[in-house]
PDB file of C-alpha atoms in Angstrom:
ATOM      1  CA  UNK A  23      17.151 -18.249  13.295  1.00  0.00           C
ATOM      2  CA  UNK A  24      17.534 -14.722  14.496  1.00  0.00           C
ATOM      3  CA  UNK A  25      18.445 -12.221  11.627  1.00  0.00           C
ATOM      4  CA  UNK A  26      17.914  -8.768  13.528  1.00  0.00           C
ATOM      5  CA  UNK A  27      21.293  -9.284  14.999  1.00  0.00           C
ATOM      6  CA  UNK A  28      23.137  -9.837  11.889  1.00  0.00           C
ATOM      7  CA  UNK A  29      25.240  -6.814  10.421  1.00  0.00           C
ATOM      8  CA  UNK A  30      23.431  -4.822   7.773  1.00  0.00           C
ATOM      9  CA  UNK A  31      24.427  -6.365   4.293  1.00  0.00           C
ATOM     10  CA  UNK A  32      27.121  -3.866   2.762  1.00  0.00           C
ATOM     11  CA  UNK A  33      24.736  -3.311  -0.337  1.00  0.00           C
ATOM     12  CA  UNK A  34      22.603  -1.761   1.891  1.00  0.00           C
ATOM     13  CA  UNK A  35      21.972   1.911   0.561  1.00  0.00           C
ATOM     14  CA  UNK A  36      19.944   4.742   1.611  1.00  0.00           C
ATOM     15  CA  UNK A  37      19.858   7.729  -0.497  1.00  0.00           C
ATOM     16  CA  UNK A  38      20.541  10.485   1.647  1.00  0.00           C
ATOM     17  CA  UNK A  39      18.531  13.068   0.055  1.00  0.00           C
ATOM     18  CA  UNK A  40      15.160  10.675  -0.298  1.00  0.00           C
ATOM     19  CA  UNK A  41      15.199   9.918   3.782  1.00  0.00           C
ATOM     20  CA  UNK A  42      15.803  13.320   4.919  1.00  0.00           C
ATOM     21  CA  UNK A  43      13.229  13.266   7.871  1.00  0.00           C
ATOM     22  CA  UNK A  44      10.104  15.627   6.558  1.00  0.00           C
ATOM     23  CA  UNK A  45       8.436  18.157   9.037  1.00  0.00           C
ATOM     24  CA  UNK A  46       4.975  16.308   9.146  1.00  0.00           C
ATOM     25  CA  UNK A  47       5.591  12.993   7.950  1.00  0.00           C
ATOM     26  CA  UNK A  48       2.436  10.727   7.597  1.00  0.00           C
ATOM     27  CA  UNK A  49       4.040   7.191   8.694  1.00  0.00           C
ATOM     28  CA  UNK A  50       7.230   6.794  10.422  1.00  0.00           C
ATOM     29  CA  UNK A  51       9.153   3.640  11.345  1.00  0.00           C
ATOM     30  CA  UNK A  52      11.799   4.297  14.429  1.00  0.00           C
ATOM     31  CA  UNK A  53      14.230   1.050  14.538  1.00  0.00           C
ATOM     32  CA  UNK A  54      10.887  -1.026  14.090  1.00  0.00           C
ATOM     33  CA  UNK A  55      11.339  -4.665  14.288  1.00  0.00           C
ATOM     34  CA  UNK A  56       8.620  -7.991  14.523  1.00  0.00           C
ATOM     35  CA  UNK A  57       9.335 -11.071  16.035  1.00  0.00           C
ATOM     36  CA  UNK A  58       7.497 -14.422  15.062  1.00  0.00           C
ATOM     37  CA  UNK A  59       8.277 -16.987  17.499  1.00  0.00           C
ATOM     38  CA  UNK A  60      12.065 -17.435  16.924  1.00  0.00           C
ATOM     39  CA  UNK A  61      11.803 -15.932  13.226  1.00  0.00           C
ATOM     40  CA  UNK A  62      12.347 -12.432  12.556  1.00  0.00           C
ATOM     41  CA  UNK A  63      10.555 -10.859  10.107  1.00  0.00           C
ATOM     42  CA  UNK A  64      10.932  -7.461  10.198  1.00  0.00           C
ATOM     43  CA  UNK A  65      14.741  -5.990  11.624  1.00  0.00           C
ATOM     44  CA  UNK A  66      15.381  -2.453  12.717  1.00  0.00           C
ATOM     45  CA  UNK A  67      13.429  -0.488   9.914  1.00  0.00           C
ATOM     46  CA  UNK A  68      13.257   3.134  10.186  1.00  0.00           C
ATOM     47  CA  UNK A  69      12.188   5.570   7.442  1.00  0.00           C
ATOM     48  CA  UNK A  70       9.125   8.298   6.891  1.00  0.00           C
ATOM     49  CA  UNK A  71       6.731   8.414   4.214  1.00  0.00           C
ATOM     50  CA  UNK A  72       5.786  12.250   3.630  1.00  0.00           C
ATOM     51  CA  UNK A  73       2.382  13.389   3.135  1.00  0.00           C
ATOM     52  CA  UNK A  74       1.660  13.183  -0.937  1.00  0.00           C
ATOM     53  CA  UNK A  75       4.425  10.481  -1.866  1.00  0.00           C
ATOM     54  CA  UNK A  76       3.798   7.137  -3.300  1.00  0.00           C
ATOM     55  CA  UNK A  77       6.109   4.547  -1.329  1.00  0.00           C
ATOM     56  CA  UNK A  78       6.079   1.143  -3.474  1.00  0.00           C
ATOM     57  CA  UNK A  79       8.160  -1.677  -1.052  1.00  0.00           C
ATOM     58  CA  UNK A  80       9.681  -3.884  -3.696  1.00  0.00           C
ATOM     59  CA  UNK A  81      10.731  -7.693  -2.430  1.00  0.00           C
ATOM     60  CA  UNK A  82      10.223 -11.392  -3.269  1.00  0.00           C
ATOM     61  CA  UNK A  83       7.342 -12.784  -1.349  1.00  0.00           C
ATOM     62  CA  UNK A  84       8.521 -13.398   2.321  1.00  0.00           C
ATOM     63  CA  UNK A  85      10.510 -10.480   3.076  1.00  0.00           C
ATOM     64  CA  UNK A  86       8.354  -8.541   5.422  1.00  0.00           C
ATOM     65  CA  UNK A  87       6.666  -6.580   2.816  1.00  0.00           C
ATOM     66  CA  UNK A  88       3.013  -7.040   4.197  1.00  0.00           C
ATOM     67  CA  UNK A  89       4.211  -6.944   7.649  1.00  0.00           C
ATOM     68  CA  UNK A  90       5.035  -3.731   7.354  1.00  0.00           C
ATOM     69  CA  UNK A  91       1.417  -2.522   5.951  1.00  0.00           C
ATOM     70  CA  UNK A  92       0.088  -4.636   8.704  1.00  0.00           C
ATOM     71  CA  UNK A  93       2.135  -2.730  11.266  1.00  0.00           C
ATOM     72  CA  UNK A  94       0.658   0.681   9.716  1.00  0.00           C
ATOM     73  CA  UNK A  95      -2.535  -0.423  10.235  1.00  0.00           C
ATOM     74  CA  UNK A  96      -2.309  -1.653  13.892  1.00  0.00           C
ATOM     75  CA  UNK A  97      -3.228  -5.121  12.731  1.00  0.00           C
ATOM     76  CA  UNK A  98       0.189  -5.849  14.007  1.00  0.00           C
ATOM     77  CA  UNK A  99       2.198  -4.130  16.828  1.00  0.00           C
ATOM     78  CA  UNK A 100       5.914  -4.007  16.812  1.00  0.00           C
ATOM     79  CA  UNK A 101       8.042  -6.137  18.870  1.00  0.00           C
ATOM     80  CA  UNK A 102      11.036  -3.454  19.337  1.00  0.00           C
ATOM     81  CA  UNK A 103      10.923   0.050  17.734  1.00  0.00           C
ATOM     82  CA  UNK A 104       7.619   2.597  17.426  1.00  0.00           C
ATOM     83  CA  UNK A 105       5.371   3.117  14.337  1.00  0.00           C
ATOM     84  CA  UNK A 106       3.639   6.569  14.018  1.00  0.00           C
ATOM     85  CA  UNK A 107       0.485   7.737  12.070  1.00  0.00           C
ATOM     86  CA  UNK A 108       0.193  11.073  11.892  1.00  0.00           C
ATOM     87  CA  UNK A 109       2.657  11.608  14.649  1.00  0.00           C
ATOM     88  CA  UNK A 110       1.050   8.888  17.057  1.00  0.00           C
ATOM     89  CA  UNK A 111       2.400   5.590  17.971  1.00  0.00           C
ATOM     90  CA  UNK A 112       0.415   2.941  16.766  1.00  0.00           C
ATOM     91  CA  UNK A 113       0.294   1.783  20.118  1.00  0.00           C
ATOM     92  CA  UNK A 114      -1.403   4.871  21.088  1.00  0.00           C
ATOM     93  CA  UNK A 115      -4.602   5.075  18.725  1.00  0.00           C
ATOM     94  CA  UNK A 116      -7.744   3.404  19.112  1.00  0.00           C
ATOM     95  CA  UNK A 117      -7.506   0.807  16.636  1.00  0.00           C
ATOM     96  CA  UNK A 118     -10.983   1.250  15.003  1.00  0.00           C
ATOM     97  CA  UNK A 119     -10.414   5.251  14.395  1.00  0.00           C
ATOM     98  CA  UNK A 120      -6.649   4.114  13.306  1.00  0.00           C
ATOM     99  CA  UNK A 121      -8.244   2.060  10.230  1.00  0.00           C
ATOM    100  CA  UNK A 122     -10.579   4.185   9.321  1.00  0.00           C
ATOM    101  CA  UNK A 123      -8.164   6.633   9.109  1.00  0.00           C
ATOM    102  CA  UNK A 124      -6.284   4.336   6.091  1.00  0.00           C
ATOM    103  CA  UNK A 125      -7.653   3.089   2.973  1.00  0.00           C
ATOM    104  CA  UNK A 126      -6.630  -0.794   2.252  1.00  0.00           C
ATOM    105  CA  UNK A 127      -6.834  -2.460  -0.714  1.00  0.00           C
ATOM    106  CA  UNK A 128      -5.673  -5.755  -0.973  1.00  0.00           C
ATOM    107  CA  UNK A 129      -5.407  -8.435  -4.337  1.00  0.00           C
ATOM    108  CA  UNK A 130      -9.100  -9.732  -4.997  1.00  0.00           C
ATOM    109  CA  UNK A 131     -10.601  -6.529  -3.509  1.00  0.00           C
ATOM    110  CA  UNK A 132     -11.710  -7.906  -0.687  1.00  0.00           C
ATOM    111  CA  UNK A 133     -15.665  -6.832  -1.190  1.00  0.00           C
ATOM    112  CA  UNK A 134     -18.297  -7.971   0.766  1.00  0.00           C
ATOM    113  CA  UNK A 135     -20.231 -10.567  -1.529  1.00  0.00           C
ATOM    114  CA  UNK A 136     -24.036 -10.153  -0.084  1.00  0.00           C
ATOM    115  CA  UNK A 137     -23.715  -6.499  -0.487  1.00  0.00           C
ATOM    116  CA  UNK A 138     -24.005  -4.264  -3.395  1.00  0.00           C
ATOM    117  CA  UNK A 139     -21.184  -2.124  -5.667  1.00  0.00           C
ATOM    118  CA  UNK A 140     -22.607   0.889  -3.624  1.00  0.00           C
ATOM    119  CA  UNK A 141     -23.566  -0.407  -0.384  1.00  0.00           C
ATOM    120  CA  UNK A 142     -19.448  -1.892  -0.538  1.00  0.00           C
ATOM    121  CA  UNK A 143     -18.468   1.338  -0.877  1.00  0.00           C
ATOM    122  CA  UNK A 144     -20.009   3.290   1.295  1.00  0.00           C
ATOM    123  CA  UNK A 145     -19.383   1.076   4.300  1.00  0.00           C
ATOM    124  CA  UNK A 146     -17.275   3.128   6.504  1.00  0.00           C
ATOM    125  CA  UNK A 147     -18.658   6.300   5.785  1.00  0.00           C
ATOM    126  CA  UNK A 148     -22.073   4.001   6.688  1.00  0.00           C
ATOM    127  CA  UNK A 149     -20.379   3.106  10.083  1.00  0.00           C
ATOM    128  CA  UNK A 150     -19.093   6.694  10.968  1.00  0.00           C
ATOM    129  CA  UNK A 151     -22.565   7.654  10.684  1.00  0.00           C
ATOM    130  CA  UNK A 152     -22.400  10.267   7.826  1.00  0.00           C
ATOM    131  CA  UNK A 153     -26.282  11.120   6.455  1.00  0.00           C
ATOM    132  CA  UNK A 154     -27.663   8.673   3.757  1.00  0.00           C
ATOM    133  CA  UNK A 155     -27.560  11.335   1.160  1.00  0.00           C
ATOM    134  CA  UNK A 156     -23.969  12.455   1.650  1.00  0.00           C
ATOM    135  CA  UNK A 157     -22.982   8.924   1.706  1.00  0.00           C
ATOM    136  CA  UNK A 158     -24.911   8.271  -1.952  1.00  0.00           C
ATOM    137  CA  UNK A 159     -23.509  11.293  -3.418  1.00  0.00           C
ATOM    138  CA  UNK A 160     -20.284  10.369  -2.545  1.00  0.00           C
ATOM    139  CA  UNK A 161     -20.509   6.515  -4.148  1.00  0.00           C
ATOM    140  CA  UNK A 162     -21.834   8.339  -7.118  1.00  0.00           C
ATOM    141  CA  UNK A 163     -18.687  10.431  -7.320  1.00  0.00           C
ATOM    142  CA  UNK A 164     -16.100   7.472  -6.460  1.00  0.00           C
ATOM    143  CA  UNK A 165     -17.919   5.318  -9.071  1.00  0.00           C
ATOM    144  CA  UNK A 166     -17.381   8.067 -11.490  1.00  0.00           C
ATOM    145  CA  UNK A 167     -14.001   8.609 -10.711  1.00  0.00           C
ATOM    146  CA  UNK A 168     -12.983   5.072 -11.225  1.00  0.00           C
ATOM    147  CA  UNK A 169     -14.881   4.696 -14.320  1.00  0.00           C
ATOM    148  CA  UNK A 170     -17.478   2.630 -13.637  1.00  0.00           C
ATOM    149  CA  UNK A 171     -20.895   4.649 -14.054  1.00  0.00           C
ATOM    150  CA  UNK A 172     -22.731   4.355 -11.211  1.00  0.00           C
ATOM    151  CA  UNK A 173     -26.104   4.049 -13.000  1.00  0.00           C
ATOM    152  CA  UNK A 174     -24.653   0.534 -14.446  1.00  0.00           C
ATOM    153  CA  UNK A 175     -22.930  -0.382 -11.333  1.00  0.00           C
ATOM    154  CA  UNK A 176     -24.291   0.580  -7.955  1.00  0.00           C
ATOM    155  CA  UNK A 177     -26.682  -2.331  -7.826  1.00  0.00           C
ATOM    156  CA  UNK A 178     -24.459  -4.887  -8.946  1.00  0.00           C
ATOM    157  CA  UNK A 179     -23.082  -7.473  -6.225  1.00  0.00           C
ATOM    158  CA  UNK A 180     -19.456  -8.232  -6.420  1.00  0.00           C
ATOM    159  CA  UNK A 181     -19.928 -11.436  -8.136  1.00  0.00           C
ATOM    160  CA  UNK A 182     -21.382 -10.199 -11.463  1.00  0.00           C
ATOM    161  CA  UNK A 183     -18.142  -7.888 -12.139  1.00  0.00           C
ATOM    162  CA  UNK A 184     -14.947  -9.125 -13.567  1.00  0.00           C
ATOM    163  CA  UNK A 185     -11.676  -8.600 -11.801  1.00  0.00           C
ATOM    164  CA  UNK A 186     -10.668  -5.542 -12.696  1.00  0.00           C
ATOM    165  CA  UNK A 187     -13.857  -4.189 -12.043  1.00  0.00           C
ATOM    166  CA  UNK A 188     -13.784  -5.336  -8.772  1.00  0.00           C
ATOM    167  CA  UNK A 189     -10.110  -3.645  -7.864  1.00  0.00           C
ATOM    168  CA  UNK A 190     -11.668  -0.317  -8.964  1.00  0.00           C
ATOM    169  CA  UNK A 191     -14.487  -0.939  -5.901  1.00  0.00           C
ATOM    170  CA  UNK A 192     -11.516  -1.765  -3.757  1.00  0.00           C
ATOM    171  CA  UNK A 193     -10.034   1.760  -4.538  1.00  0.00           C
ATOM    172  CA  UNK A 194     -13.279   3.095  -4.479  1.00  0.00           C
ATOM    173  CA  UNK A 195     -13.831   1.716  -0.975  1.00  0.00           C
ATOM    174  CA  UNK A 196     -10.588   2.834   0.331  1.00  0.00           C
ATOM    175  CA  UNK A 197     -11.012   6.332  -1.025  1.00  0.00           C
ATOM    176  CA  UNK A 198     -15.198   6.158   0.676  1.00  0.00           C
ATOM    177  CA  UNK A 199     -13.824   8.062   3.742  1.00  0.00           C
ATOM    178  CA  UNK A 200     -11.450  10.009   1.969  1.00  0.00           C
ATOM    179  CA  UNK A 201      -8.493   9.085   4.213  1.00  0.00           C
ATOM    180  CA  UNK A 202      -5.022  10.467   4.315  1.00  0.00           C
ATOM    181  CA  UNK A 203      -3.510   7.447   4.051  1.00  0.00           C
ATOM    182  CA  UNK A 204      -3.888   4.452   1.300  1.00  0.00           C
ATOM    183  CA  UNK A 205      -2.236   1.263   1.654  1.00  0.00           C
ATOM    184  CA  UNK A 206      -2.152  -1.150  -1.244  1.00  0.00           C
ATOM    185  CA  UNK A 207      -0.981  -4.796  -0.763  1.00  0.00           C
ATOM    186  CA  UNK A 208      -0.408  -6.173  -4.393  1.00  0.00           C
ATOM    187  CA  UNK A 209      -3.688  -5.203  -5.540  1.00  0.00           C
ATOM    188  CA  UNK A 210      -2.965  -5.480  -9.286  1.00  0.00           C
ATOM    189  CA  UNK A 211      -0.993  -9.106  -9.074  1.00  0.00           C
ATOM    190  CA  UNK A 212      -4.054 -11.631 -10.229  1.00  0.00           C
ATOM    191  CA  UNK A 213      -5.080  -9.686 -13.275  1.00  0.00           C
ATOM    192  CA  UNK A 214      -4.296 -10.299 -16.783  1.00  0.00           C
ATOM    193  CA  UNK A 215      -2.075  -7.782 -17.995  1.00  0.00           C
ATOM    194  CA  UNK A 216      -3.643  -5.961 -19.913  1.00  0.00           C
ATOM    195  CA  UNK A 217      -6.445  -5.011 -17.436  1.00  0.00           C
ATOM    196  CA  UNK A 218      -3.175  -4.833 -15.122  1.00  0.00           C
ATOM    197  CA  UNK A 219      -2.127  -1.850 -16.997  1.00  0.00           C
ATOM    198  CA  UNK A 220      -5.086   0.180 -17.436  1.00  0.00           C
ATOM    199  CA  UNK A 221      -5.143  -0.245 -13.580  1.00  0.00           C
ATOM    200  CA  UNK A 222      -1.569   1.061 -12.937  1.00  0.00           C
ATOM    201  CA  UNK A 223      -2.567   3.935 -15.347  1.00  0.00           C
ATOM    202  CA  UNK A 224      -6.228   4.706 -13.486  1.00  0.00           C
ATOM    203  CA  UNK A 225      -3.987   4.965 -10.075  1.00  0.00           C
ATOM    204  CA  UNK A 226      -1.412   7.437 -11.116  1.00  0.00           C
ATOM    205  CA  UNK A 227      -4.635   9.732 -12.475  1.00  0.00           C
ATOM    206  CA  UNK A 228      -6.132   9.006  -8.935  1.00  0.00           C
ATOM    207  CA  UNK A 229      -2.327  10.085  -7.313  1.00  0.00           C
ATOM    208  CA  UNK A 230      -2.301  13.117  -9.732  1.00  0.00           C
ATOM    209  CA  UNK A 231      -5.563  14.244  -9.116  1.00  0.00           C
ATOM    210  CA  UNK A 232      -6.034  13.677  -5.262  1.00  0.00           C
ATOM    211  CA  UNK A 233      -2.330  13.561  -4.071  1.00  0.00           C
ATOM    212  CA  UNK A 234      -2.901  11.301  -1.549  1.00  0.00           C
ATOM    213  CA  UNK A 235       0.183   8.909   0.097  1.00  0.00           C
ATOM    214  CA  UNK A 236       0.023   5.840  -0.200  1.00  0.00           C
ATOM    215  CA  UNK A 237       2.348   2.873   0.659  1.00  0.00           C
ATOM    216  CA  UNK A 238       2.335  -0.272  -2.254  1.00  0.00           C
ATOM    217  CA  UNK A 239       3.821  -3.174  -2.422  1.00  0.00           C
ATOM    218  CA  UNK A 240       4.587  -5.078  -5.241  1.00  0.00           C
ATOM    219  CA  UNK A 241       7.183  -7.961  -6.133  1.00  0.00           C
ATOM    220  CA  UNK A 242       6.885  -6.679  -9.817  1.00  0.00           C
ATOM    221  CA  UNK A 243      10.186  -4.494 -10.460  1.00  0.00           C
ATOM    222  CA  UNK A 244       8.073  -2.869 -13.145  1.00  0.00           C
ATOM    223  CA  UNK A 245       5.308  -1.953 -11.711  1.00  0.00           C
ATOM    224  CA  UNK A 246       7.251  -0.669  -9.107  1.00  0.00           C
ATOM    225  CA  UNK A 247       9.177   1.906 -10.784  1.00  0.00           C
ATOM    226  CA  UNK A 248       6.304   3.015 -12.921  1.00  0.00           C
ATOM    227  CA  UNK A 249       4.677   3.929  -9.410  1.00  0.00           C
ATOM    228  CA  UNK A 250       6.653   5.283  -7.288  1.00  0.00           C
ATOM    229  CA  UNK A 251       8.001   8.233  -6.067  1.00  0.00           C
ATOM    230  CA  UNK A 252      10.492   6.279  -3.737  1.00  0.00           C
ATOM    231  CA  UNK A 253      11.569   2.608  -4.223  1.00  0.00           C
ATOM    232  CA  UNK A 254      12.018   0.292  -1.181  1.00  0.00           C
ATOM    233  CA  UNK A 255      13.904  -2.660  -1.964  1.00  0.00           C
ATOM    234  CA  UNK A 256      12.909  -5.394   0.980  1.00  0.00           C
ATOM    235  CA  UNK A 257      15.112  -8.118   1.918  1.00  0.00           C
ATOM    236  CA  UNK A 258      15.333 -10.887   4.899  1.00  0.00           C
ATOM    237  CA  UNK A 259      13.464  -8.340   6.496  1.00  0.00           C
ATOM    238  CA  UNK A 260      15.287  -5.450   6.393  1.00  0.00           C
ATOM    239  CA  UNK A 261      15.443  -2.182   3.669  1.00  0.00           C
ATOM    240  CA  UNK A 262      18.309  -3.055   1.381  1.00  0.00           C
ATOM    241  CA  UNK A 263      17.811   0.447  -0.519  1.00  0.00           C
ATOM    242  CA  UNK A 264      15.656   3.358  -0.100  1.00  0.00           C
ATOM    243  CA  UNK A 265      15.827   6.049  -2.826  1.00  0.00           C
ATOM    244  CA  UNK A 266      13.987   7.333  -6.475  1.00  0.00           C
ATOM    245  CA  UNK A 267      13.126   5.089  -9.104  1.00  0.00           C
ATOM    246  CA  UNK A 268      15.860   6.644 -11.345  1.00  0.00           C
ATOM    247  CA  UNK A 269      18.590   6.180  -8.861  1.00  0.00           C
ATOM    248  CA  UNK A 270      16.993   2.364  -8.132  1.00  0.00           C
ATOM    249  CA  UNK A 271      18.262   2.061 -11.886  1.00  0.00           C
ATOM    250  CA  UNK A 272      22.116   2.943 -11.419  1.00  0.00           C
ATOM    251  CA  UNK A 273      21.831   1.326  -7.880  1.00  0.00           C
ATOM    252  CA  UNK A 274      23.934  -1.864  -7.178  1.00  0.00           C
ATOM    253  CA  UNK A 275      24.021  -5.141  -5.075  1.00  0.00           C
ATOM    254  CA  UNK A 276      23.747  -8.610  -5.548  1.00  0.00           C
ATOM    255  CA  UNK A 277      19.674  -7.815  -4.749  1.00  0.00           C
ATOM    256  CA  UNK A 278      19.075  -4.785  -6.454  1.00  0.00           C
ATOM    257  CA  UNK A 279      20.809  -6.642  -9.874  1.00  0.00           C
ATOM    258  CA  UNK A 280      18.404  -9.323  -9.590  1.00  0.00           C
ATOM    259  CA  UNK A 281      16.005  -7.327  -9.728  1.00  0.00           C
ATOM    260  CA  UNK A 282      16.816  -5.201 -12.606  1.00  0.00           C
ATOM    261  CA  UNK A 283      17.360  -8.053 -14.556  1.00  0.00           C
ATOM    262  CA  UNK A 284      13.925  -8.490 -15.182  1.00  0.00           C
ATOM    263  CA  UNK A 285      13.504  -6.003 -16.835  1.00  0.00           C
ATOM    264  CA  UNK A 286      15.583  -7.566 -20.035  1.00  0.00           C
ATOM    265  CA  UNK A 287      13.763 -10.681 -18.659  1.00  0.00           C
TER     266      UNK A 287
END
């Protein structure tokens, strides 16, 4: 059944002050929906992500969530509405030059299993052609910077690392090109929590120290306002409540409660 024509819930809450339209945003949804068939998934989103800001869409699995990353990306095109990547409508960018353009990092990493820790991560900057020695010195450098010494790990295939050492290559990889744009589909949910942690910790160094955006979604309340710099509550498909994770705390609605209740959970 259609939802896009349904009135907006009345918990529905946007924080004026965190959607005030920036001058150059990086991503921009304009009344952005995706249809399915009958079923739709995503209805009439429309906000910015500024360049530097960490957006973390919060949801329970099957509210649009990775639709929307996959709309960034070009892997999907919107049924009504325009997406924009540095000012230019999805629509309108060569779809190659639009991913290379965004880092993705997705749960299980994703790596290529017949090619090496280094060789993973300096695929794209491989494909764009970059010379051999820029592209080792900058493996060296991302292998560093995640914390995995590239003397012990450039010549190990994916398959002799554990998991979290395989979500630092993922980061690693996305970084390879150094993109303006990262996009991070639940990339911490299969690890133990412990490892989990460290993880969370090693991204907000990477945030700090290379103030890149990003857009990262989680279902893990938690992780989600230790992240971000704005909180995106998803529901049916639409943005219940768009604002800072301290305000996400005083916020109410029957969805936003649910939520919060983990956190005595």
């Amino acid at each position: 059944m259609a939802l896009c024509r349904e009135p907006v819930a009345r918990e529905t809450r946007l924080n004026p002050e965190s959607v005030t339209p920036p001058a150059s945003p990086i991503v921009s949804f304009r009344n952005v929906s995706y249809h399915f068939g009958r079923n739709d998934i995503i209805c009439n989103l429309s906000f910015e992500v500024e360049a530097g800001e960490t957006l973390v869409l919060l949801g329970r699995s099957g509210t649009g969530k990775t639709t929307v990353l996959k709309l960034v990306n070009g892997l999907l095109l919107p049924s009504e509405g325009a997406v924009l990547v540095e000012g230019t409508p999805t629509t309108a960018w060569d779809p190659i030059r639009l991913r290379r353009r965004i880092g993705y990092v997705i749960q299980e990493a994703g790596l290529f299993p017949h090619l090496t820790v280094a060789e993973n991560v300096g695929l794209v900057p491989r494909l764009e052609g970059r010379p051999q020695q820029d592209i080792l010195r900058r493996v060296a450098g991302l292998l560093t910077q995640v914390e995995l010494p590239p003397a012990e790990f450039a010549h190990r295939y994916p398959k002799e690392l554990s998991g979290g050492q395989r979500q630092r290559i993922g980061v690693a990889r996305a970084l390879a090109s150094d993109p303006p744009l990262l996009l991070f589909d639940e990339p911490f949910g299969a690890l133990d929590p412990i490892t989990r942690v460290e993880l969370q910790r090693q991204f907000l160094a990477l945030r700090r120290d290379l103030g890149k955006t990003a857009i990262f979604v989680t279902h893990d309340v938690r992780e989600a306002l230790l992240l971000a710099t704005r909180v995106g509550l998803m529901h049916r498909g639409r943005l219940e409540i768009l604002t800072t994770p301290s305000e996400f705390l005083r916020a109410r609605g029957e969805e936003v409660r649910a939520f919060l209740a983990c956190l005595d959970a």
